XYZ file of C-alpha atoms in Angstrom:
665
model
C 0.000 0.000 0.000
C 1.309 3.417 -0.894
C 2.139 5.651 2.041
C 0.032 8.798 2.167
C 2.010 11.926 1.439
C 1.900 15.177 3.321
C -1.256 17.121 2.752
C -0.779 19.491 -0.175
C -2.955 21.121 -2.834
C -3.310 19.055 -5.977
C -2.103 20.983 -9.006
C -2.074 20.566 -12.727
C -0.490 22.465 -15.600
C -2.862 24.818 -17.377
C -2.451 24.683 -21.147
C -2.597 28.448 -21.538
C 0.179 29.201 -19.167
C 2.465 26.447 -18.176
C 1.793 27.676 -14.659
C 0.042 25.462 -12.170
C -3.590 25.990 -11.241
C -5.914 24.063 -8.928
C -7.037 20.846 -10.520
C -10.499 20.079 -11.768
C -13.194 19.285 -9.190
C -12.724 15.573 -9.804
C -9.208 15.724 -8.397
C -9.492 18.710 -6.083
C -9.311 17.934 -2.383
C -11.991 19.363 -0.135
C -11.335 22.866 1.186
C -9.401 23.029 4.395
C -11.183 24.350 7.448
C -10.815 28.025 8.258
C -8.459 29.089 11.012
C -9.127 31.721 13.650
C -6.667 34.147 15.207
C -6.362 35.029 18.035
C -7.483 31.664 19.381
C -10.512 30.769 21.424
C -8.923 28.200 23.680
C -10.978 25.381 25.103
C -10.164 24.810 28.754
C -9.436 21.158 28.034
C -6.681 21.964 25.526
C -5.340 25.300 26.704
C -1.793 24.407 25.714
C -2.835 24.311 22.058
C -2.807 27.954 20.995
C -5.039 27.640 17.938
C -8.529 26.359 17.247
C -10.381 25.955 13.977
C -13.733 27.159 12.673
C -15.621 24.093 11.581
C -18.755 23.714 9.544
C -20.851 20.577 9.313
C -18.787 19.464 6.319
C -15.641 19.204 8.407
C -17.043 18.305 11.813
C -15.840 15.211 13.572
C -17.684 12.028 12.708
C -17.609 11.285 16.421
C -18.825 14.649 17.719
C -21.720 16.917 16.750
C -21.127 20.360 15.322
C -22.520 21.955 18.479
C -19.729 20.350 20.495
C -17.105 21.831 18.191
C -18.676 25.266 18.510
C -18.789 25.013 22.271
C -15.147 23.972 22.388
C -14.189 27.109 20.512
C -16.202 29.430 22.764
C -14.386 32.109 24.790
C -13.381 31.136 28.314
C -14.407 34.415 29.898
C -11.141 36.319 30.003
C -10.575 36.432 26.265
C -12.126 39.290 24.329
C -9.855 39.322 21.268
C -11.452 39.862 17.894
C -11.177 36.727 15.820
C -9.653 36.782 12.345
C -10.821 34.106 9.922
C -8.313 33.004 7.295
C -10.045 32.020 4.054
C -8.716 29.480 1.586
C -8.446 29.579 -2.200
C -11.444 27.240 -2.332
C -13.586 29.351 -0.005
C -12.769 32.771 -1.511
C -12.727 33.462 -5.239
C -11.483 36.975 -4.443
C -8.449 35.638 -2.595
C -7.595 33.281 -5.443
C -7.759 36.144 -7.952
C -5.580 38.338 -5.727
C -2.916 35.645 -5.429
C -2.903 34.878 -9.144
C -2.579 38.565 -9.961
C 0.213 38.976 -7.390
C 2.233 36.332 -9.240
C 1.955 38.444 -12.411
C 2.746 41.673 -10.588
C 5.827 40.082 -9.046
C 7.023 38.809 -12.434
C 6.546 42.255 -13.913
C 8.494 43.809 -11.026
C 11.341 41.309 -11.403
C 11.700 41.957 -15.119
C 11.709 45.728 -14.555
C 14.502 45.411 -11.998
C 16.366 42.572 -13.758
C 15.801 43.033 -17.529
C 17.787 39.907 -18.445
C 15.595 37.582 -16.359
C 13.411 35.052 -18.166
C 9.946 34.132 -16.875
C 8.645 30.578 -16.636
C 5.590 29.684 -14.521
C 3.860 31.305 -11.547
C 0.862 29.665 -9.845
C -1.204 30.501 -6.815
C -0.623 28.001 -4.024
C -2.156 27.149 -0.664
C -1.030 30.269 1.207
C 0.005 32.582 -1.594
C 1.894 32.325 -4.867
C 5.308 31.818 -6.430
C 7.060 32.460 -9.726
C 10.145 30.813 -11.267
C 12.751 32.882 -13.097
C 15.884 32.043 -15.060
C 18.283 34.598 -13.600
C 21.205 35.116 -11.290
C 20.731 34.030 -7.640
C 18.683 36.450 -5.547
C 19.264 37.692 -2.012
C 16.943 38.903 0.758
C 17.972 42.433 -0.173
C 16.722 41.766 -3.718
C 13.360 40.627 -2.337
C 12.919 43.993 -0.613
C 13.592 45.767 -3.913
C 11.107 43.533 -5.719
C 8.414 44.138 -3.081
C 8.954 47.896 -3.335
C 8.507 47.723 -7.124
C 5.376 45.578 -6.674
C 3.943 48.259 -4.376
C 4.558 50.866 -7.064
C 2.735 48.744 -9.670
C -0.176 48.179 -7.290
C -0.490 51.910 -6.539
C -0.675 52.652 -10.291
C -3.981 50.721 -10.383
C -3.174 49.248 -13.788
C -5.989 47.278 -15.464
C -5.742 43.518 -16.074
C -6.852 43.031 -19.686
C -7.617 39.666 -21.294
C -6.769 39.199 -24.982
C -7.299 36.266 -27.343
C -4.719 35.744 -30.100
C -3.853 33.087 -32.641
C -1.057 30.632 -32.039
C 1.035 32.328 -34.704
C 0.576 35.738 -33.125
C 1.446 34.427 -29.660
C 4.589 32.787 -31.019
C 5.595 35.979 -32.805
C 5.228 38.047 -29.629
C 7.111 35.546 -27.462
C 9.998 35.345 -29.924
C 10.142 39.146 -29.972
C 10.601 39.130 -26.203
C 13.148 36.277 -26.383
C 11.304 34.171 -23.786
C 12.339 30.561 -24.527
C 10.411 29.041 -21.611
C 7.170 30.656 -22.722
C 7.794 29.355 -26.216
C 8.078 25.840 -24.789
C 4.846 26.358 -22.863
C 3.091 27.587 -25.991
C 4.151 24.449 -27.851
C 2.402 22.326 -25.227
C -0.915 24.186 -25.578
C -3.417 22.226 -27.651
C -6.464 24.530 -27.541
C -7.008 27.755 -29.430
C -7.344 30.683 -29.279
C -4.447 31.496 -26.960
C -5.305 33.804 -24.081
C -3.008 36.549 -22.807
C -3.374 38.822 -19.788
C -1.884 42.332 -19.854
C -0.984 44.512 -16.876
C -1.693 47.940 -18.338
C 0.344 48.332 -21.486
C 3.687 47.397 -19.949
C 3.708 43.624 -19.392
C 1.820 40.497 -20.429
C 1.851 36.747 -19.925
C 0.254 33.636 -21.354
C -2.560 32.915 -18.929
C -6.114 31.610 -18.595
C -6.892 33.703 -15.497
C -8.673 34.528 -13.296
C -7.436 37.922 -12.068
C -8.686 41.001 -10.283
C -9.890 43.889 -12.450
C -6.875 46.093 -11.709
C -3.741 46.049 -9.583
C -5.337 48.589 -7.245
C -7.693 45.837 -6.030
C -4.696 44.315 -4.224
C -3.995 45.542 -0.705
C -0.232 45.994 -0.877
C -0.018 45.872 2.921
C -1.529 42.373 2.799
C 1.234 41.057 0.503
C 4.648 39.843 1.576
C 7.541 38.153 -0.239
C 8.649 35.282 1.962
C 11.676 33.533 0.503
C 13.693 32.530 -2.533
C 14.736 28.970 -3.406
C 16.201 26.985 -6.256
C 13.900 24.929 -8.482
C 14.601 22.931 -11.641
C 12.608 23.756 -14.741
C 9.735 21.271 -14.993
C 11.003 19.674 -11.771
C 13.707 17.791 -13.681
C 17.198 17.937 -12.181
C 18.649 17.655 -15.687
C 17.118 21.024 -16.567
C 18.175 24.575 -15.744
C 18.151 25.650 -12.091
C 15.694 28.529 -11.646
C 15.101 31.111 -8.926
C 11.731 30.582 -7.252
C 10.302 33.489 -5.280
C 7.569 32.631 -2.780
C 5.054 35.195 -1.615
C 1.896 35.297 0.459
C -1.155 37.448 -0.227
C -4.394 38.028 1.665
C -7.495 40.156 1.423
C -6.500 42.523 4.243
C -3.741 43.321 6.737
C -5.395 41.514 9.631
C -5.344 38.273 7.648
C -1.662 38.742 6.838
C -0.851 39.354 10.505
C -2.838 36.270 11.486
C -1.025 34.199 8.869
C 2.364 35.404 10.121
C 1.287 34.467 13.643
C 0.272 31.047 12.347
C 3.645 30.612 10.619
C 5.472 31.463 13.818
C 3.453 28.890 15.721
C 4.044 26.283 13.012
C 7.774 27.053 13.177
C 7.711 26.618 16.960
C 6.146 23.211 16.437
C 8.475 22.111 13.612
C 9.170 18.426 14.287
C 12.724 18.677 12.965
C 13.702 21.289 15.549
C 11.756 19.654 18.380
C 13.161 16.257 17.436
C 16.639 17.639 18.033
C 15.786 19.722 21.119
C 14.003 16.820 22.817
C 16.471 14.201 21.513
C 13.751 12.119 19.822
C 15.276 11.192 16.460
C 17.914 12.149 13.916
C 18.863 11.613 10.296
C 22.592 10.972 10.087
C 24.592 12.141 7.076
C 27.038 9.301 7.606
C 24.224 6.795 7.066
C 22.449 8.641 4.273
C 19.512 10.967 3.731
C 15.963 9.928 4.497
C 16.973 7.161 6.937
C 15.622 7.709 10.440
C 17.429 6.962 13.699
C 14.992 6.650 16.583
C 16.723 7.816 19.778
C 15.779 6.276 23.150
C 13.052 8.831 23.877
C 11.594 8.586 20.399
C 11.972 4.820 20.414
C 9.946 4.452 23.627
C 7.128 6.467 22.050
C 7.296 4.222 18.995
C 7.190 1.175 21.290
C 4.030 2.515 22.947
C 2.451 3.206 19.548
C 3.303 -0.246 18.244
C 2.261 -2.051 21.412
C -1.101 -0.285 21.490
C -1.567 -0.903 17.753
C -0.889 -4.620 18.124
C -3.170 -5.055 21.103
C -6.075 -3.284 19.410
C -5.645 -5.299 16.207
C -5.557 -8.599 18.066
C -8.758 -7.577 19.833
C -10.367 -6.896 16.454
C -9.591 -10.280 14.942
C -6.379 -9.568 13.044
C -3.454 -11.964 12.860
C -0.009 -10.354 13.079
C 2.673 -10.998 10.471
C 6.399 -10.352 10.093
C 7.733 -10.631 6.547
C 11.154 -10.107 4.860
C 12.492 -6.754 3.694
C 13.668 -8.216 0.363
C 12.333 -10.668 -2.168
C 13.126 -12.026 -5.602
C 12.567 -9.429 -8.285
C 10.105 -11.784 -10.001
C 7.654 -11.187 -7.164
C 7.507 -7.502 -8.086
C 7.025 -8.400 -11.733
C 3.948 -10.428 -10.832
C 2.586 -7.623 -8.661
C 3.174 -5.076 -11.441
C 5.378 -2.813 -9.345
C 8.351 -3.104 -11.686
C 6.128 -2.016 -14.575
C 4.283 0.803 -12.816
C 6.375 1.792 -9.800
C 9.972 1.231 -10.862
C 11.037 4.880 -10.509
C 10.258 4.681 -6.782
C 12.135 1.408 -6.245
C 15.809 0.881 -5.497
C 18.079 -0.968 -7.896
C 18.020 -4.729 -7.755
C 20.826 -6.716 -6.126
C 22.442 -9.887 -7.395
C 22.296 -12.773 -4.911
C 23.842 -15.997 -6.270
C 22.856 -15.118 -9.832
C 19.285 -14.257 -8.836
C 17.971 -10.701 -8.692
C 16.470 -9.493 -5.419
C 14.583 -6.302 -4.635
C 14.084 -4.183 -1.498
C 10.363 -4.083 -0.927
C 8.442 -0.862 -1.645
C 5.163 -2.451 -0.484
C 3.976 -5.192 1.860
C 0.991 -6.402 -0.194
C 2.648 -9.234 -2.193
C 4.062 -10.753 1.009
C 0.637 -10.937 2.602
C -0.730 -12.559 -0.527
C 1.999 -15.207 -0.370
C 0.979 -15.946 3.212
C -2.624 -16.320 2.021
C -1.567 -18.661 -0.800
C 0.284 -21.056 1.481
C -2.834 -23.234 1.698
C -6.242 -23.753 0.120
C -9.026 -21.696 1.698
C -12.728 -22.396 2.096
C -15.476 -19.784 2.067
C -15.939 -20.672 5.751
C -12.490 -19.176 6.531
C -13.512 -15.621 5.670
C -12.917 -12.899 6.561
C -9.153 -13.324 6.917
C -7.418 -10.286 8.416
C -3.633 -9.952 8.556
C -1.646 -6.962 9.804
C 2.003 -5.992 9.908
C 4.152 -3.089 10.950
C 6.192 -3.557 7.799
C 9.239 -1.496 6.868
C 9.432 -0.524 3.192
C 11.937 1.398 1.086
C 11.154 4.016 -1.539
C 13.586 5.915 -3.718
C 13.201 9.656 -3.165
C 15.318 12.430 -4.648
C 17.459 14.110 -2.013
C 15.788 17.438 -2.722
C 12.377 16.051 -1.801
C 13.406 14.636 1.592
C 11.828 16.468 4.519
C 12.407 15.407 8.112
C 10.064 12.565 9.037
C 7.506 13.595 6.438
C 9.400 12.368 3.371
C 11.954 9.622 3.959
C 13.468 6.667 2.120
C 12.805 3.951 4.663
C 9.651 3.859 6.775
C 7.295 1.491 8.547
C 3.649 1.220 7.512
C 0.858 0.007 9.761
C -0.271 -2.171 6.922
C -3.133 -4.650 6.912
C -5.019 -6.678 4.345
C -8.442 -8.249 4.555
C -9.502 -11.123 2.335
C -13.273 -11.479 2.274
C -16.356 -12.417 0.263
C -18.360 -9.891 -1.749
C -21.199 -9.781 0.775
C -18.694 -9.099 3.585
C -17.182 -5.923 2.097
C -19.528 -3.481 3.841
C -19.099 -4.995 7.299
C -15.325 -5.194 6.915
C -15.099 -1.586 5.777
C -17.294 -0.528 8.698
C -14.970 -2.454 11.004
C -11.978 -0.600 9.590
C -13.721 2.751 10.122
C -14.498 1.838 13.737
C -10.894 0.800 14.262
C -9.644 4.005 12.665
C -11.775 6.119 14.976
C -10.604 4.184 18.025
C -6.899 4.431 17.189
C -6.856 8.072 16.078
C -9.050 9.096 18.989
C -6.316 8.056 21.413
C -4.227 10.987 20.210
C -6.987 13.565 20.371
C -7.769 13.604 16.650
C -11.512 14.174 16.454
C -11.978 16.158 13.270
C -11.548 14.494 9.895
C -11.948 15.180 6.207
C -13.201 12.119 4.357
C -13.232 11.441 0.628
C -14.721 8.519 -1.279
C -12.985 7.984 -4.622
C -14.860 6.135 -7.368
C -13.958 4.318 -10.586
C -11.550 6.110 -12.954
C -11.701 5.852 -16.737
C -8.914 3.253 -16.836
C -9.509 0.408 -14.422
C -9.582 -3.354 -13.972
C -12.532 -5.424 -12.804
C -16.120 -5.811 -14.000
C -18.817 -3.157 -13.769
C -20.726 -5.360 -11.368
C -17.925 -5.750 -8.820
C -17.047 -2.034 -8.998
C -20.662 -1.117 -8.303
C -20.932 -3.558 -5.408
C -17.674 -2.388 -3.850
C -18.498 1.318 -4.213
C -21.976 0.851 -2.739
C -20.443 -1.109 0.136
C -18.029 1.753 0.884
C -20.854 4.296 0.769
C -23.079 2.184 2.987
C -20.291 1.719 5.535
C -19.762 5.490 5.685
C -23.508 6.093 5.951
C -23.845 3.488 8.710
C -21.020 5.219 10.536
C -22.808 8.539 10.185
C -19.723 10.201 8.737
C -20.038 12.998 6.227
C -17.854 12.650 3.164
C -17.228 14.027 -0.281
C -17.298 11.911 -3.422
C -14.281 12.237 -5.701
C -15.831 10.991 -8.939
C -13.291 9.040 -10.964
C -10.567 9.571 -8.357
C -10.194 5.931 -7.328
C -7.206 3.736 -8.051
C -7.277 1.696 -11.244
C -7.651 -1.428 -9.123
C -10.620 -0.358 -6.971
C -12.536 2.369 -5.087
C -11.168 3.796 -1.850
C -11.801 5.931 1.209
C -9.168 8.459 2.305
C -9.208 10.194 5.682
C -7.298 13.305 6.703
C -6.851 14.242 10.340
C -6.922 17.833 11.568
C -4.166 18.846 13.964
C -4.055 21.510 16.668
C -3.353 24.216 14.059
C -6.213 23.123 11.816
C -3.852 21.622 9.223
C -4.958 18.475 7.386
C -2.765 15.368 7.189
C -3.500 12.365 4.999
C -3.147 9.274 7.178
C -5.791 6.597 6.863
C -6.845 4.873 3.667
C -9.085 1.917 2.814
C -8.796 0.504 -0.710
C -10.642 -2.327 -2.432
C -8.355 -4.206 -4.843
C -9.497 -6.253 -7.843
C -6.024 -6.313 -9.421
C -3.635 -8.231 -7.153
C -5.999 -11.168 -6.524
C -6.089 -11.591 -10.302
C -2.335 -11.158 -10.792
C -1.486 -13.661 -8.056
C -4.386 -15.952 -8.957
C -5.615 -16.284 -5.376
C -8.777 -18.308 -4.892
C -11.032 -20.028 -2.384
C -13.502 -22.912 -2.608
C -17.139 -21.828 -2.359
C -20.144 -23.787 -1.049
C -20.492 -25.521 -4.426
C -16.874 -26.698 -4.327
C -15.992 -24.234 -7.107
C -12.943 -21.986 -7.073
C -13.726 -18.283 -6.733
C -11.707 -15.101 -6.388
C -11.805 -13.370 -2.961
C -12.033 -9.619 -2.461
C -8.860 -7.981 -1.147
C -8.950 -4.821 0.980
C -5.822 -2.762 1.707
C -5.882 -0.456 4.717
C -3.578 1.693 6.784
C -4.621 3.839 9.737
C -1.510 5.680 10.875
C 0.150 5.362 7.465
C 3.893 5.708 7.945
C 4.957 5.510 11.603
C 7.738 7.990 10.904
C 5.400 10.486 9.304
C 2.710 10.001 11.934
C 5.315 10.572 14.647
C 6.236 13.842 12.938
C 2.560 14.840 12.889
C 2.247 13.985 16.588
C 5.299 16.059 17.488
C 3.821 19.087 15.743
C 0.275 18.430 16.988
C 1.448 18.323 20.608
C 4.286 20.828 20.053
C 6.532 18.148 21.587
C 4.429 18.263 24.761
C 3.251 14.652 24.717
C 0.374 13.601 26.971
C 1.211 11.682 30.124
C 0.482 8.211 28.699
C 2.706 8.834 25.677
C 5.486 10.975 27.188
C 8.921 9.310 26.973
C 9.635 10.381 30.565
C 6.473 10.628 32.639
C 8.081 11.988 35.798
C 11.392 13.322 37.005
C 12.376 12.834 40.616
C 14.283 15.891 41.835
C 16.260 15.823 45.097
C 16.719 19.159 46.832
C 20.284 18.081 47.702
C 22.364 14.978 47.148
C 21.464 13.899 50.686
C 18.089 12.730 49.288
C 19.612 10.955 46.289
C 19.516 7.424 47.728
C 15.809 7.706 48.553
C 15.110 9.132 45.086
C 16.834 6.182 43.430
C 14.844 3.748 45.563
C 11.576 5.448 44.560
C 12.601 5.462 40.904
C 13.318 1.729 40.999
C 9.903 1.081 42.519
C 8.116 3.158 39.887
C 10.023 1.507 37.058
C 9.111 -1.930 38.388
C 5.452 -0.856 38.074
C 5.920 -0.022 34.392
C 6.264 3.750 34.801
C 8.850 5.841 32.981
C 10.790 7.933 35.479
C 14.299 9.271 35.929
C 16.266 10.939 38.701
C 17.994 14.253 37.934
C 20.381 15.933 40.374
C 23.594 17.955 40.566
C 21.953 21.357 40.103
C 19.968 23.677 42.320
C 16.282 22.759 42.507
C 14.982 25.778 40.483
C 17.261 24.831 37.609
C 16.245 21.155 37.830
C 12.629 22.257 37.560
C 13.398 24.573 34.624
C 15.250 21.756 32.838
C 12.277 19.438 33.304
C 9.978 22.145 31.947
C 12.241 22.657 28.923
C 12.250 18.933 28.220
C 8.442 18.930 28.567
C 8.350 16.300 31.329
C 4.717 16.150 32.549
C 5.395 15.557 36.278
C 8.109 16.423 38.776
C 8.469 14.746 42.164
C 10.413 17.014 44.517
C 12.177 15.344 47.433
C 13.577 17.155 50.450
C 14.400 16.026 54.004
C 10.707 16.033 55.016
C 9.749 13.768 52.114
C 12.542 11.322 52.971
C 11.490 11.193 56.604
C 7.780 10.715 55.773
C 8.447 8.457 52.740
C 6.444 10.801 50.502
C 6.800 12.858 47.296
C 5.754 16.424 46.554
C 4.268 16.378 43.062
C 4.344 19.267 40.634
C 2.592 19.233 37.221
C 3.915 21.140 34.224
C 0.417 22.318 33.390
C -1.443 22.305 36.700
C 1.265 23.470 39.110
C 1.526 22.044 42.632
C -0.574 18.898 43.126
C 0.489 18.180 46.687
C 2.459 15.807 48.869
C 1.489 12.128 48.894
C 2.849 8.676 49.789
C 4.757 6.865 47.072
C 2.106 4.164 46.707
C -0.609 6.773 46.223
C 1.458 8.502 43.546
C 2.010 5.188 41.764
C -1.702 4.336 41.884
C -2.779 7.750 40.601
C -0.135 7.755 37.884
C -1.054 4.261 36.689
C -4.749 5.188 36.612
C -4.056 8.359 34.625
C -1.934 6.425 32.114
C -4.592 3.713 31.754
C -7.283 6.362 31.157
C -5.012 8.443 28.932
C -5.668 11.444 31.166
C -3.579 13.900 33.177
C -2.792 13.671 36.871
């Protein structure tokens, strides 16, 4: 099963520009929820500084809309005016502003740098960018470009659409000596060709849309953010271009709110927190995209895996462990070498036979199924594995835990009969809700993708499978959007995105019906008439990649993991070294009860407390002479302050209960 990628807007090339524009509705993801700034903080999650505005289309399947509204209500001491950030999908005006800003920026660049060549410039999720063939730019250059953009905006120049013939467009492009635009023109199939002018000074191949004039842009709501290198057409064999990123909003308040959001996202960046909290690393000596889980990160992974295994065993899954390599022929049968080769590593020669690192777990699970003949009475058969896979990624695309070369999927496959599809899908949805709910994810975006133009399988089985998916979602009471024709060629699917503490969407869970691999591997069962039939195969992942999900968790919690998941649940802090022996005895007792504690000493108590706060340890047990004499601990919570003094056994009991209930002390 393919690992879900980080949530990002789907884009396609527009034939009249070469720039990227949002894809057609069939492939467009649902609009992200709106964000509010300043926050309305629910008392139960006060440490999360942002909440989200939610409509019924994005409300949690497990909670009514009224509950979401109540959670976002003011707590009494907060009177800030809320700023709602729209999206490109929710505001046509914003989309037009951003598209026009890309043109204005390109015009400004070519005024300041006459030898620069323009390529493409789309609107994107939070703004726009444009790629130029020119000398490298600096931050100082960005300030000059923004100043020139402001001048163009103040001139209130009209945006004028013109239709021309292909020959006329080519003539004009050649006159400007714009080779990239000429290449874009060659790829356009439709006519006439459309051009947009900014006044009488600058024009570009474009299909729109734009604002009526540059004066419709609030220059104080526009900011140039950064410059980066980008290959033409994304191909490293092509020319390296200068890509300028900018953000644009409808008004200044929205820009300020967005900047505030960016600062909070930066504070939560899992790469920085992973280093600060010593959770994981990616070592240059080992290679890019290969994750080292440090002790603190590894214990969190252990908790995730242990919980995952227990829940799956309770839901009737059998656990598997399968090899990381296999004969290359296996991947020929599965079709991966034909359709997925660019994402696979080179084969290795083992005693004159070619072997392949696995990019997927599916063929292994099928081989386990094929080890014996199955009867219809055996179904459903559910197998699950935390299987590590390897995908070839260009070094430039690697990004912390979000895009790596080796990762572990929480993969599972269900083999069932046609009339069992609905119940099995419903079971997966229940399991998904249970697992994701542990981490506080309660708001989802759900999409049902149906049969594409090119597909395998009969009309009848596609219809039955799609209806089964719809019925399972309806039974669950979950709202969803239908992505007509967006399914995989081998079957329909359900995709689920979780919403984090900042309102960002992350693709995690997926459920896919597969008519292809059962055919390729010729898997069968014996029905009630003693005839061989083909079973239905369902792929599903809930967390997706453990590495990526861990990155999402770090950013969701801002590294401040809840008590049950925290790598160190409590630090025992002696006032002086005179209490050290007692502290070690208490630590040993807590560890023997399955609790994660450590003793820290050698500094003055205020600094020990500050260090524990910095490392986001949930609880601190302070020990002085009185505590030693009374055999007690004085407990301090990072979030709730002083809890009080209590006997060791009482602390253990309360801590164990809080961990079991996934609550705070």
